[in-house]
Every structure is written in structure tokens, then in C-alpha cells.
Tab-separated table of C-alpha atoms and ligand atoms in Angstrom:
chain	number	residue	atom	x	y	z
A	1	UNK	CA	-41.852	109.066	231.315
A	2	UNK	CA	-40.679	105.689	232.280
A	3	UNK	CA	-42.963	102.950	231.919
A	4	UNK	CA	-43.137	100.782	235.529
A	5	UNK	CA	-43.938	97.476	237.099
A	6	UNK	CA	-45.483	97.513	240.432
A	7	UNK	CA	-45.561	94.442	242.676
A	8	UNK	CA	-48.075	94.373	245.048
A	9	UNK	CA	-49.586	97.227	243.148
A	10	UNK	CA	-53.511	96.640	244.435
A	11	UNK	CA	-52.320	97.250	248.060
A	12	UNK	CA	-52.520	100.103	250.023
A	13	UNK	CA	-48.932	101.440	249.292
A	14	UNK	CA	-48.473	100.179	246.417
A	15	UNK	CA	-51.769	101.369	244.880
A	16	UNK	CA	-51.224	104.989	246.027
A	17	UNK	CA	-47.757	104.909	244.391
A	18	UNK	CA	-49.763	103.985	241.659
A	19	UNK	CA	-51.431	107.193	241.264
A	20	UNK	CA	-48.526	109.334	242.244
A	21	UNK	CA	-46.602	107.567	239.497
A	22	UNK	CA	-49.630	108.362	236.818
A	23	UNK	CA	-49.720	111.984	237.724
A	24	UNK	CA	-46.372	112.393	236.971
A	25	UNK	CA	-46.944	111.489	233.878
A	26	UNK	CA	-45.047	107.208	233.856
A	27	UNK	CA	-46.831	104.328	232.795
A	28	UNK	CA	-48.180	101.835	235.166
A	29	UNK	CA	-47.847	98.059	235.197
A	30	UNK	CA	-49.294	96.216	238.295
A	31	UNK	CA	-48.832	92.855	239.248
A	32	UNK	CA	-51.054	91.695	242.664
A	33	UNK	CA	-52.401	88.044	243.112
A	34	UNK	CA	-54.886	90.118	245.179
A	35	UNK	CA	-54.185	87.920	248.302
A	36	UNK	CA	-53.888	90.972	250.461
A	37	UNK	CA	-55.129	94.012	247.318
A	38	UNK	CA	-57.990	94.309	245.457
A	39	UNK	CA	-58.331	95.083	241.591
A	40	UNK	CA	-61.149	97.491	242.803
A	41	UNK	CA	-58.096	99.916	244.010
A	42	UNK	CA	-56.687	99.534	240.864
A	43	UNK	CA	-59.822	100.613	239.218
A	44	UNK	CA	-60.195	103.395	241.385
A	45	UNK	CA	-56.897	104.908	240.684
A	46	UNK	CA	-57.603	104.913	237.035
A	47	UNK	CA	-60.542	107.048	237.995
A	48	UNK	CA	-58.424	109.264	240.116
A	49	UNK	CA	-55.725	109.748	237.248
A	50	UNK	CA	-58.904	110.794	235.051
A	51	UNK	CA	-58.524	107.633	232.785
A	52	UNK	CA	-61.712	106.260	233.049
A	53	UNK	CA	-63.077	103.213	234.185
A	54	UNK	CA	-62.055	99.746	233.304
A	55	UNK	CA	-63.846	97.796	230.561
A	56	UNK	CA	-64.951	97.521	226.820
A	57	UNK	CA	-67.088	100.803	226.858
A	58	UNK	CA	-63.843	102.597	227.872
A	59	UNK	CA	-61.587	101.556	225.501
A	60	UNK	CA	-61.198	104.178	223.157
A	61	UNK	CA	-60.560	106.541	226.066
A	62	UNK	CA	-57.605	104.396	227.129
A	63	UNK	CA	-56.345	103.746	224.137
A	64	UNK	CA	-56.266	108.247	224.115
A	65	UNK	CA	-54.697	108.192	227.516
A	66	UNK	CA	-51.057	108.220	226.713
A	67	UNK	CA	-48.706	108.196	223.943
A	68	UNK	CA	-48.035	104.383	223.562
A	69	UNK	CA	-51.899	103.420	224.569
A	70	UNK	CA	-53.137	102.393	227.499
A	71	UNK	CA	-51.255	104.237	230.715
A	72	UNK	CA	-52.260	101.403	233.643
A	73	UNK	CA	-52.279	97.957	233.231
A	74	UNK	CA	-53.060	95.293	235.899
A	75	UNK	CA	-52.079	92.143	235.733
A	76	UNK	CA	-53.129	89.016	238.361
A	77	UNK	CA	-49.928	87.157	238.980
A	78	UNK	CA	-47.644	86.228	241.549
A	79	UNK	CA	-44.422	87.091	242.266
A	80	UNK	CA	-43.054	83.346	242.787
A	81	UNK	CA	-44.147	82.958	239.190
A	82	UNK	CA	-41.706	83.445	236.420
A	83	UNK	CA	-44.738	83.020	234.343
A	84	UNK	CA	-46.488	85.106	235.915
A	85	UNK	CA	-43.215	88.105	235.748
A	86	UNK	CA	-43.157	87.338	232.306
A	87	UNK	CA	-46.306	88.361	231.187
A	88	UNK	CA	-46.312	91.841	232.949
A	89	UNK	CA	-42.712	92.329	231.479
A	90	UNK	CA	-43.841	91.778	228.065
A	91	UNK	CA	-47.091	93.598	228.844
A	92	UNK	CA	-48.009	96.383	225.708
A	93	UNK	CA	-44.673	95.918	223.941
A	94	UNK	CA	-42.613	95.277	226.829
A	95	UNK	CA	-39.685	98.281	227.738
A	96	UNK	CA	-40.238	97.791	231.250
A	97	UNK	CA	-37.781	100.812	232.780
A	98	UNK	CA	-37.954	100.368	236.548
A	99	UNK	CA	-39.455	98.029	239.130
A	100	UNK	CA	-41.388	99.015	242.620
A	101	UNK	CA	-41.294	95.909	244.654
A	102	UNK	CA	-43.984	96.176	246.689
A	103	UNK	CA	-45.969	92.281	247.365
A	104	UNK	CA	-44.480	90.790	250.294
A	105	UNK	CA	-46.233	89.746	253.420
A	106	UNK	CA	-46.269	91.921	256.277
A	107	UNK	CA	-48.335	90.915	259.507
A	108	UNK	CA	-45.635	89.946	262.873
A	109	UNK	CA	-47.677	87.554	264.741
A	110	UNK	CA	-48.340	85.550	262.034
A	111	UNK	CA	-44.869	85.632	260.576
A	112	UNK	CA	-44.098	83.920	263.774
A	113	UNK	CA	-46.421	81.203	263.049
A	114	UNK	CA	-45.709	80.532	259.460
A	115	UNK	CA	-42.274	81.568	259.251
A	116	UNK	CA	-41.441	79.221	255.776
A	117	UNK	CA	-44.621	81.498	253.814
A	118	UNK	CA	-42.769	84.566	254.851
A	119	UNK	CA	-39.613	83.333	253.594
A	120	UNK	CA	-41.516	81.876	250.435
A	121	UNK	CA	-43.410	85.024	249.193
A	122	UNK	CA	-41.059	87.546	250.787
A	123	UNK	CA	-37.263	86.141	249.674
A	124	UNK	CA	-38.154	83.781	247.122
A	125	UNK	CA	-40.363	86.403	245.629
A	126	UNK	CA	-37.610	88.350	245.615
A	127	UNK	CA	-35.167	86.211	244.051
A	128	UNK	CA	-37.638	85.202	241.005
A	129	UNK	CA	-38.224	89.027	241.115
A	130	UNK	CA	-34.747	89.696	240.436
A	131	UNK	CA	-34.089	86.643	237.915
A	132	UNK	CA	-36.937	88.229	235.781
A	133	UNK	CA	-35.298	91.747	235.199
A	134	UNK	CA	-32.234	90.245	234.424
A	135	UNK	CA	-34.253	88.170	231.308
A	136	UNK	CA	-36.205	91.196	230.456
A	137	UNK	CA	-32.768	93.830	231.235
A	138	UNK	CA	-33.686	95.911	233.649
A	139	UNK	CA	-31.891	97.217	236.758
A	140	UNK	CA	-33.562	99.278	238.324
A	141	UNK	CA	-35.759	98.591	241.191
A	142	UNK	CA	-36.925	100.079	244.798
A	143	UNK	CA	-37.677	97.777	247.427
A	144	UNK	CA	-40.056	98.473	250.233
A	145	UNK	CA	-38.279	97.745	253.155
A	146	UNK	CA	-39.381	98.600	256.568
A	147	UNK	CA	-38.093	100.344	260.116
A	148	UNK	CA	-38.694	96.882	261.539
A	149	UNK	CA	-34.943	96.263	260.713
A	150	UNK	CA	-33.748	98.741	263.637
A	151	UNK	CA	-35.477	95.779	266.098
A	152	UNK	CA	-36.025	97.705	269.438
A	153	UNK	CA	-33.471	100.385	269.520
A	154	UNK	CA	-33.457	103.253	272.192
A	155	UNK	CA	-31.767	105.431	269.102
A	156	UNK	CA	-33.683	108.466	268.744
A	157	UNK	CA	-33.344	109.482	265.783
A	158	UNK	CA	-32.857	106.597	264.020
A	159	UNK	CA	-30.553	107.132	261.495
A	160	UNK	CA	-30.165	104.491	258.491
A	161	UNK	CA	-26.174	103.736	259.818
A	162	UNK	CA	-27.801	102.118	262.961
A	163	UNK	CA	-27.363	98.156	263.442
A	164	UNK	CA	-29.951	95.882	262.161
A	165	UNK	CA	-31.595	94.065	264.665
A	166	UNK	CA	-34.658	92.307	263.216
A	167	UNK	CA	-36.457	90.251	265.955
A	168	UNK	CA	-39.474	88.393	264.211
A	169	UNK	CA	-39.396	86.308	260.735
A	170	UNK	CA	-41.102	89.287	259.316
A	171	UNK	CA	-37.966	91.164	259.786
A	172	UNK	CA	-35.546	88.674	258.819
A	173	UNK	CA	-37.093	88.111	255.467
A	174	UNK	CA	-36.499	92.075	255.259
A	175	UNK	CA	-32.908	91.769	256.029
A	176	UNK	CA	-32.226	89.145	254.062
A	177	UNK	CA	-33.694	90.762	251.251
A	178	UNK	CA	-31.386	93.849	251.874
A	179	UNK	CA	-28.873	92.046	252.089
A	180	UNK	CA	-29.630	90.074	248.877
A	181	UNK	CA	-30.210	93.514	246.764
A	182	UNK	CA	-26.911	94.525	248.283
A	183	UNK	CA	-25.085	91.560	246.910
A	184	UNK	CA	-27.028	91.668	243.657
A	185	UNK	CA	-25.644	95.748	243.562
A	186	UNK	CA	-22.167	94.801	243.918
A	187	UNK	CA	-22.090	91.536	241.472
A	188	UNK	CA	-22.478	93.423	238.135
A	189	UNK	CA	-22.333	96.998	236.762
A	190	UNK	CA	-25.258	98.796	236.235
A	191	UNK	CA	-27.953	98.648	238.864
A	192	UNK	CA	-29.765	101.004	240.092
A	193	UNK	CA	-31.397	99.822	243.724
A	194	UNK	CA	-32.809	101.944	246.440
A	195	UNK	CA	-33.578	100.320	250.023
A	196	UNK	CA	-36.877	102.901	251.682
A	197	UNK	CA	-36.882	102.006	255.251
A	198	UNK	CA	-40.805	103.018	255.976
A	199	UNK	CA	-41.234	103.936	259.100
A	200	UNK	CA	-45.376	104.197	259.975
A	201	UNK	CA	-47.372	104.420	257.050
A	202	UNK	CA	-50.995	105.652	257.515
A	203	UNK	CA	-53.972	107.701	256.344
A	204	UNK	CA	-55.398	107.689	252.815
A	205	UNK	CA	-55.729	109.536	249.414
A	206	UNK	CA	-57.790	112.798	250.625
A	207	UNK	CA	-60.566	111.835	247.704
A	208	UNK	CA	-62.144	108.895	250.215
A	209	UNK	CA	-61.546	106.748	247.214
A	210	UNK	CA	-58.493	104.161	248.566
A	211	UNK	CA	-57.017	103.516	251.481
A	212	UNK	CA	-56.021	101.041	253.400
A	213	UNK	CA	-58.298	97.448	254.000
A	214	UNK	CA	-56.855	94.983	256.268
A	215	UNK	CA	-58.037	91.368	255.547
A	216	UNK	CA	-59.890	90.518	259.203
A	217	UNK	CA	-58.176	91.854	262.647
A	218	UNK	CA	-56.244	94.859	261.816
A	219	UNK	CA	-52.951	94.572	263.707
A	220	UNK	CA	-51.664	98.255	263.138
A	221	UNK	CA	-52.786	101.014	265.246
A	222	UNK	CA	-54.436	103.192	262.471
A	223	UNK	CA	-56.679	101.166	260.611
A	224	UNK	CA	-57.817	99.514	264.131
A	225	UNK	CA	-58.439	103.403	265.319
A	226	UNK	CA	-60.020	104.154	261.869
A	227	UNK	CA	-62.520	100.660	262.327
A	228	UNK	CA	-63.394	101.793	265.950
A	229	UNK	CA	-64.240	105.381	264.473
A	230	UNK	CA	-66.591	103.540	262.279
A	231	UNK	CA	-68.209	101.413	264.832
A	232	UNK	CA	-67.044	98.291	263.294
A	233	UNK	CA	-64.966	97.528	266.847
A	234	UNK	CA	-66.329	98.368	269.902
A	235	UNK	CA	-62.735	99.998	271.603
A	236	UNK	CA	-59.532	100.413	271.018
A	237	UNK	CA	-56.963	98.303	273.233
A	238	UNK	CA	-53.474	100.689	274.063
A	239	UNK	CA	-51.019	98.075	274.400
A	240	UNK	CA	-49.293	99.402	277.063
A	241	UNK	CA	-49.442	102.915	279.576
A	242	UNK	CA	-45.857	102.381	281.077
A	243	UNK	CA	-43.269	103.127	278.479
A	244	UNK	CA	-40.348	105.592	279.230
A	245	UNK	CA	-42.596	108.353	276.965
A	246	UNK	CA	-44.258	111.274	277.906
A	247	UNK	CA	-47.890	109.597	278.374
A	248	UNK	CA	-46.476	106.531	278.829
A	249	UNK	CA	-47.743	105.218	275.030
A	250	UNK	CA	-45.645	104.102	272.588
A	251	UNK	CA	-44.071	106.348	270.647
A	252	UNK	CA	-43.713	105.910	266.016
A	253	UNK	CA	-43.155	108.273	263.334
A	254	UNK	CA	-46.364	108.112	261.256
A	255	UNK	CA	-46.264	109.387	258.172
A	256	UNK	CA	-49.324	110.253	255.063
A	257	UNK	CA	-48.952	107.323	252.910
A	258	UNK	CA	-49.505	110.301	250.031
A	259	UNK	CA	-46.239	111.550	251.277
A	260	UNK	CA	-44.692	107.855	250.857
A	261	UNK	CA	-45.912	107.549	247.748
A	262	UNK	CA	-44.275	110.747	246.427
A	263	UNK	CA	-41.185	109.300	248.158
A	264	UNK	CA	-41.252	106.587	245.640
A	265	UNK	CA	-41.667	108.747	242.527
A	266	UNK	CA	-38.318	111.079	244.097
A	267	UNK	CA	-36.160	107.710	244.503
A	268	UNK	CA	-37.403	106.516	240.606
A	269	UNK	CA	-36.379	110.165	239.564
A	270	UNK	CA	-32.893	109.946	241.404
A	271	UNK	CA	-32.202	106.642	240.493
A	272	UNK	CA	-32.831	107.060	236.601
A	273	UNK	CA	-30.686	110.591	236.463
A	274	UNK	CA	-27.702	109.377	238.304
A	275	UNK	CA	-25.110	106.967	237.877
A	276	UNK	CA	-25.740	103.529	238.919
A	277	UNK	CA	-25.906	103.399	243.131
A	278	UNK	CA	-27.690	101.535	246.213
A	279	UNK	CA	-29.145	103.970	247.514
A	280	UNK	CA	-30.715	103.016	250.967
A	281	UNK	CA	-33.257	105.785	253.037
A	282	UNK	CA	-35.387	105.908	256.410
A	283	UNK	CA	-39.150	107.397	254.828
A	284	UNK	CA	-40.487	109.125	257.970
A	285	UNK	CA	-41.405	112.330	259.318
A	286	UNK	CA	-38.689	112.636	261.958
A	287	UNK	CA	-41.668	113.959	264.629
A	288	UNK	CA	-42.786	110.903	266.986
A	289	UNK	CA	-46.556	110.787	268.153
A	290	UNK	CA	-47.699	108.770	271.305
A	291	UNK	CA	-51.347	106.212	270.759
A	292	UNK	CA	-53.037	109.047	272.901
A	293	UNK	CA	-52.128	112.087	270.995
A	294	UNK	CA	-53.037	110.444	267.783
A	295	UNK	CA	-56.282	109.032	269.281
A	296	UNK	CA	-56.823	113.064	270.429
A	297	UNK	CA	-56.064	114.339	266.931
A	298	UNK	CA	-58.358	111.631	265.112
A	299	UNK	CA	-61.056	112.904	267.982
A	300	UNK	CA	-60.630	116.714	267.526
A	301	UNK	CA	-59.823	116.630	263.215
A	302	UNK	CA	-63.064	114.375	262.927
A	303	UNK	CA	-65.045	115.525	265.915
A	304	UNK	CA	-65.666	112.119	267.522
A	305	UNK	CA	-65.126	110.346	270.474
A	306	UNK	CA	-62.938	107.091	270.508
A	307	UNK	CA	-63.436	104.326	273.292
A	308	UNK	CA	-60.174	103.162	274.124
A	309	UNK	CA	-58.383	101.007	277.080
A	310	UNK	CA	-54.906	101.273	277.937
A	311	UNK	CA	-53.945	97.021	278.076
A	312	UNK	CA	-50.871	95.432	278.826
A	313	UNK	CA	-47.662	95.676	276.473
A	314	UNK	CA	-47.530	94.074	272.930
A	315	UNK	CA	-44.474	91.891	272.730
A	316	UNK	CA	-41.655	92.907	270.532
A	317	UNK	CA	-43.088	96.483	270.458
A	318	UNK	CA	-40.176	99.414	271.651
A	319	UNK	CA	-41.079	102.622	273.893
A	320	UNK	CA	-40.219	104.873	270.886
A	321	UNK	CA	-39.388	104.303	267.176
A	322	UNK	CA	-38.667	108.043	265.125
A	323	UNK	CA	-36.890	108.383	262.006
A	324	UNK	CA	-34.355	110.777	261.064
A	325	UNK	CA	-35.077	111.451	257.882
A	326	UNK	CA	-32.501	113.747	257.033
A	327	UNK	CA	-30.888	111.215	253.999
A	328	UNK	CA	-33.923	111.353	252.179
A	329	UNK	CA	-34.116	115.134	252.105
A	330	UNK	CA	-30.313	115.586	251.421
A	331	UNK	CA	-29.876	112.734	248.489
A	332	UNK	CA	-33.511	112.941	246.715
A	333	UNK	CA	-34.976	116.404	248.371
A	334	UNK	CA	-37.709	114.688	249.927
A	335	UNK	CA	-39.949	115.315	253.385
A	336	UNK	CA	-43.094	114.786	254.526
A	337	UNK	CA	-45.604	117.504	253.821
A	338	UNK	CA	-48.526	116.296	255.581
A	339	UNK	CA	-49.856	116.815	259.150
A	340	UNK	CA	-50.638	114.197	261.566
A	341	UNK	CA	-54.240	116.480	261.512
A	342	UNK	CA	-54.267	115.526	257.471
A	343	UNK	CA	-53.787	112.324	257.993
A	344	UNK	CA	-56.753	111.550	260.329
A	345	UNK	CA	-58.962	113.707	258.088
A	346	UNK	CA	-57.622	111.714	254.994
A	347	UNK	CA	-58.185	108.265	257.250
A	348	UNK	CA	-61.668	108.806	258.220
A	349	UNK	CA	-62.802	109.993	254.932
A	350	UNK	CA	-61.667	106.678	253.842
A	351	UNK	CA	-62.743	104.916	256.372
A	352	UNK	CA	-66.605	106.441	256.470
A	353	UNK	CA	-66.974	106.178	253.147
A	354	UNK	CA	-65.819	102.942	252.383
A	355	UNK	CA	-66.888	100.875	256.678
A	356	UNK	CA	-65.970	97.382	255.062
A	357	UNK	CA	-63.377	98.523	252.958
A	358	UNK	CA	-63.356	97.551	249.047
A	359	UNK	CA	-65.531	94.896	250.279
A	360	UNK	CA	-68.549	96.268	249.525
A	361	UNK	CA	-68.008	97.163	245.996
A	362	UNK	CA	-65.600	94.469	244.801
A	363	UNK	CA	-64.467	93.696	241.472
A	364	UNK	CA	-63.357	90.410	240.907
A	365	UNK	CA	-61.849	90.211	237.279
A	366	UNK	CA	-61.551	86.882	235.748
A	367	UNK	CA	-58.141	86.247	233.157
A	368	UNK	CA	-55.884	88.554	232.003
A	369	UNK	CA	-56.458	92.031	232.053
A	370	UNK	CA	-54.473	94.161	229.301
A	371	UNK	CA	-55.521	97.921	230.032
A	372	UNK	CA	-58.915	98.071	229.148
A	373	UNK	CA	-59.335	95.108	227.456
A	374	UNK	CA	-59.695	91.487	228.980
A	375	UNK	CA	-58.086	88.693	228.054
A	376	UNK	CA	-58.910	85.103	228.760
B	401	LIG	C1	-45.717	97.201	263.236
B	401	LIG	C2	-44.714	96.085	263.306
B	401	LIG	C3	-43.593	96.397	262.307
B	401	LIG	C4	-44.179	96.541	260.912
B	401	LIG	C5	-45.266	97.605	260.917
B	401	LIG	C6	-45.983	97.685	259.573
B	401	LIG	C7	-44.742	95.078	265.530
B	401	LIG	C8	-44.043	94.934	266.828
B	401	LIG	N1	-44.201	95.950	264.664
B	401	LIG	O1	-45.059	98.414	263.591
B	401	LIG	O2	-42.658	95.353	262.327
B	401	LIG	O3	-43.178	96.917	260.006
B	401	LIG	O4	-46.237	97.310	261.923
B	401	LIG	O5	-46.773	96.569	259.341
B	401	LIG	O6	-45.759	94.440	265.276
B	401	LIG	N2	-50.898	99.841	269.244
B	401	LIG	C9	-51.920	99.862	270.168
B	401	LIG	N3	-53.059	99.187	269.899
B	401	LIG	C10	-53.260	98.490	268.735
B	401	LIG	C11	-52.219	98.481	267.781
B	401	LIG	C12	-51.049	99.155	268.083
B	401	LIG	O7	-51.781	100.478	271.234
B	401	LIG	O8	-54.337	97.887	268.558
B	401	LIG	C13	-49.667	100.618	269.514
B	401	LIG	C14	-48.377	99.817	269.474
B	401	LIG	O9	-48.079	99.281	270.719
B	401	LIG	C15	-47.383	100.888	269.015
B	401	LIG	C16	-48.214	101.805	268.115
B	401	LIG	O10	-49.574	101.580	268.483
B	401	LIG	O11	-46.924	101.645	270.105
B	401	LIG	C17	-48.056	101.527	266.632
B	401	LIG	O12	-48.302	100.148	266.393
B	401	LIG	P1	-48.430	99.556	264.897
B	401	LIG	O13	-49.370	100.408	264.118
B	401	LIG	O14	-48.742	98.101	265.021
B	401	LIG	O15	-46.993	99.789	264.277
B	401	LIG	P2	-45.551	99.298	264.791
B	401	LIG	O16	-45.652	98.461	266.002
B	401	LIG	O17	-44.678	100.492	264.864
């Protein structure tokens, strides 16, 4: 059991971490500023990991849940904050053992426009990130980094020894954090880093209870697909029917973000048992799916019928982007286990059960929250 601090832990990867972390038994600490997460995930996954709901009534049941108290805590706090780091790292005694850096921003197109946020909340983040576990001693930490990095390769498979060739600010804040983690690895003795390369995260815990909510326009494929399902956009736009693929779609490795968050609980397990390493490993199925078949398998899994209108290319997209995933099976025994079929049953369920996301049964909490208890 290792007690650990999740960035960005109200988002949609980092909250289903969250609960694959809890089931196996660790301690949670999350730290979101809820720009882009929502403390009503976090309240959900305490459901999920059966330790009841958030607030006074519930206290003695957290205070049961695990040996040293409370198992989750959330914290609201940015990462730019030493403050802010502070607080979760002395959080219930302190002992923080590792650190899942998930907050950082993540949309393209708008990393084009405000390039200096990007580098704000996604390096500098990262740098205060890093200055707080040296105060507070730890050195462990896995960084959600992204398949962006392999720009538009024709590599198929891509394997994690191909160039990096970011093309959007996006990207090059997630090279330059790589690069910074890899600098950070080789200054002292004693950290324990791993690099996951995601390649197309999608779908939903299979309880309907989180998933992924988009602030306004979605700009990936899934959760667009998912709002159309819903009737909350009227059709689906295909950006693009003349790639060099089969359909003439683009091609990406998506992958159950249930399987991704196991992923992260295999690299904490690997990284604690062996000696000190940077570890760095493509996350991703290794099996690419065109916009049309997955549009199909949403249709025949959920039995509905998608509009959708094949539109002229996104720029900066590639024809095809597949992982080989082969690392992450050899050096942490790790592979997706879910079907592309699973994943559009796990998305919908989501997605119908929850049409404006955690919008319609938010939870704003006000102060400090220490497990069950809030603080002012
Ligand atoms: C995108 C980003 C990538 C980022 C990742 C996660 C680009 C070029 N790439 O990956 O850097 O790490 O999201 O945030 O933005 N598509 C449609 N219609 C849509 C949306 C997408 O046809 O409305 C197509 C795309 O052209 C692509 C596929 O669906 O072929 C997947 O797109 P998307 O979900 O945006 O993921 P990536 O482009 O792979």
C-alpha cells in the first residue's frame, strides 16, 4: 500500500486511476483546481471503491476505511502553487510515496492560440511539481505524456525509439517536459520516473458513474460521437475520407481508459520494486480503428444510428497513428484487455446516463477538503 498524490485527479484519466489505485488497496491524494475536473468524480469514485459518500454523516465510515483513516482525500489546488503542493503533501500525516502527474492542459487548437498558458500550467506546473517532492522527499512519479510526441509519422507500429516530432505547443510542452524528467533522472540518485506515451484514450468505467466531460466543443472523436449518440449534436463531422487507409478515415489506437488506468497502477508497482530507472512506454492497444468502423461498432454495441458527414481534413491530423505496445507488456506485463465493442458499451452508458456530463449533479465544495471532513 503506498499512499499517492494525483494531479489532475478529478479528470477523466486521472479520476479513473483513482479508483484503480483504491482497489488495489493505495491511498489516494488528489489535487485538481477543477478547471477542466469536477469534485463530483471524485465523489463518485469514493462510492465506487465502497467508501461512502463525502461529508459529516460519513465520517465514521471513512475514518473505518483504511488502516491510517481516511483512504481518498481531495484537495482544490493548483499545480503552479507551492502552497497549494504543500498542503496535499502534508495531507493526513504526510508520507506521500509516489506521484501521478496528471493536470496539464490538453486541447491543440487552443494550444495554438495561447501557447504561454500551455507552457505555464503544463512546464511550469511541472517544474513546481518537481521542486515540491524534492521538499517533501519523494522520487517517484509517472507523467502522462502523450503519442502526440511521434508528430505525423508514417511508422506503423510506433515504437517508443521513434523521433519526436511534436508539431503544436501542446506537444512541445510534452517534450519539454520529457525532456525535463529526463534531466531531473540523470542529476541525482534515486528517482524513480516513468514517461506513458497514451495513445487514444476513450470509453468509461462500465458502472455509468464517470467518464469523460469535455468543457463546451468536444475536440476528440469519442466524446463528440458519444454527444451525437445522445442528441446533444446534431452529426458528426469525419474530418477527412481521403487518407492512405482502408476507408479512407483516419486511422488511432483507442484504447479503454479502464485499461489505462490499470496501466498506471503496473508502472507504480514496477517502479516501487525495482531499482531506481526512467522508464518510458507507448499505452495502446497495438490494433488501429478507422472513424467509420468505430462509428459502426458504437451503432451495432448500442443499437443506434449515428448521423455523420465525411468533411475536409483536420490540420495536423496523420492518416494512421498505432502503437506498438510491446514495451509495456515486456517491462511491466501490461496489455489492453478491453474491446473496442466494451468500450462503446462503457461510453454510452456514460454518456446516457449522465447527457450533460457531471453538470447536472455538481458538487461544488467550498475550502479545504480533508477526507470526509471540511475544512475552511
Ligand atoms: C488528438 C490530438 C493529440 C492529443 C489527443 C488527446 C490533434 C491533431 N491530435 O489526437 O495531440 O494528444 O487528441 O487529446 O488534435 N475526428 C473526426 N471528427 C471529429 C474529431 C476527430 O473525424 O469530430 C477524427 C480525427 O481526424 C482522427 C480521429 O478522429 O482521425 C481521432 O481524433 P481525436 O479523437 O481528436 O484524436 P487524435 O487526433 O488522435
Amino acid at each position: 500500500m503506498t499512499k499517492v498524490l494525483l494531479t489532475g485527479g478529478a479528470g477523466f484519466i486521472g479520476s479513473h486511476t483513482g479508483l484503480a489505485l483504491l482497489q488495489t488497496g493505495h491511498q489516494v491524494v488528489v489535487v485538481d483546481d477543477f478547471s477542466n475536473g469536477n469534485a463530483e468524480a471524485v465523489r463518485r469514485v469514493a462510492e465506487l471503491a465502497g467508501l461512502g459518500p463525502w461529508g459529516q454523516a460519513a465520517a465514521d465510515h471513512w475514518a473505518e476505511a483504511g488502516p491510517g483513516g481516511s483512504r481518498l482525500h481531495l484537495i482544490q489546488g493548483d499545480v503552479r502553487s507551492p502552497q497549494d503542493l504543500d498542503r496535499a503533501f502534508a495531507v493526513s500525516g504526510g508520507g506521500i510515496g509516489a506521484v501521478l502527474h496528471f493536470a496539464g492542459l490538453k486541447a491543440v487548437g487552443e494550444s495554438m492560440t495561447q501557447p504561454l498558458r500551455y507552457w505555464d500550467v503544463n512546464v511550469t506546473g511541472t517544474v513546481r511539481l518537481l521542486e515540491a517532492m524534492v521538499r517533501h522527499g519523494c522520487q517517484t512519479l509517472v507523467f502522462s505524456s502523450s503519442a502526440t510526441l511521434y508528430g505525423t509519422t508514417d511508422t506503423v507500429p510506433i515504437p517508443e525509439t521513434a523521433p519526436l516530432q511534436p508539431i503544436n505547443p501542446y506537444g512541445y510542452t510534452k517534450a519539454a517536459v520529457e525532456r525535463m524528467l529526463t534531466d531531473v533522472a540523470a542529476s541525482a540518485p534515486g528517482w524513480r520516473i516513468a514517461l506513458l506515451r497514451y495513445f487514444n484514450p476513450v470509453g468509461a468505467h462500465p458502472s455509468g458513474r464517470i467518464g469523460e466531460d469535455p468543457n463546451g466543443l468536444p475536440n476528440n472523436l469519442f466524446p463528440f460521437l458519444c454527444q451525437v449518440a445522445g442528441g446533444r449534436r446534431q452529426r458528426l463531422d469525419v474530418f477527412g475520407g481521403d487518407w492512405p487507409t482502408g476507408d479512407g478515415t483516419g486511422v488511432r489506437d483507442y484504447l479503454h481508459v479502464m485499461d489505462l488506468a490499470e496501466g498506471h497502477g503496473r508502472a507504480l508497482d514496477v517502479l516501487l520494486a525495482e531499482p531506481p530507472q526512467l522508464l518510458t512506454l507507448n499505452l495502446g492497444s497495438g490494433q488501429g480503428h478507422s472513424v467509420l468502423e468505430l462509428v459502426r461498432a458504437f451503432e451495432t454495441t448500442n443499437g443506434l444510428t449515428l448521423p455523420y458527414a465525411v468533411v475536409g481534413r483536420r490540420p495536423g491530423d496523420s492518416a494512421v497513428s498505432v502503437a506498438d505496445p510491446r514495451q509495456a507488456e515486456r517491462r511491466m506485463g501490461w496489455r489492453t484487455r478491453r474491446s473496442l465493442a466494451d468500450i462503446c458499451r462503457d461510453g454510452w452508458a456514460w454518456q446516457s446516463a449522465n447527457p450533460q456530463g457531471y453538470r447536472s449533479n455538481e458538487w461544488h465544495p467550498t475550502g479545504e477538503l480533508i477526507g470526509a471532513q471540511q475544512v475552511s
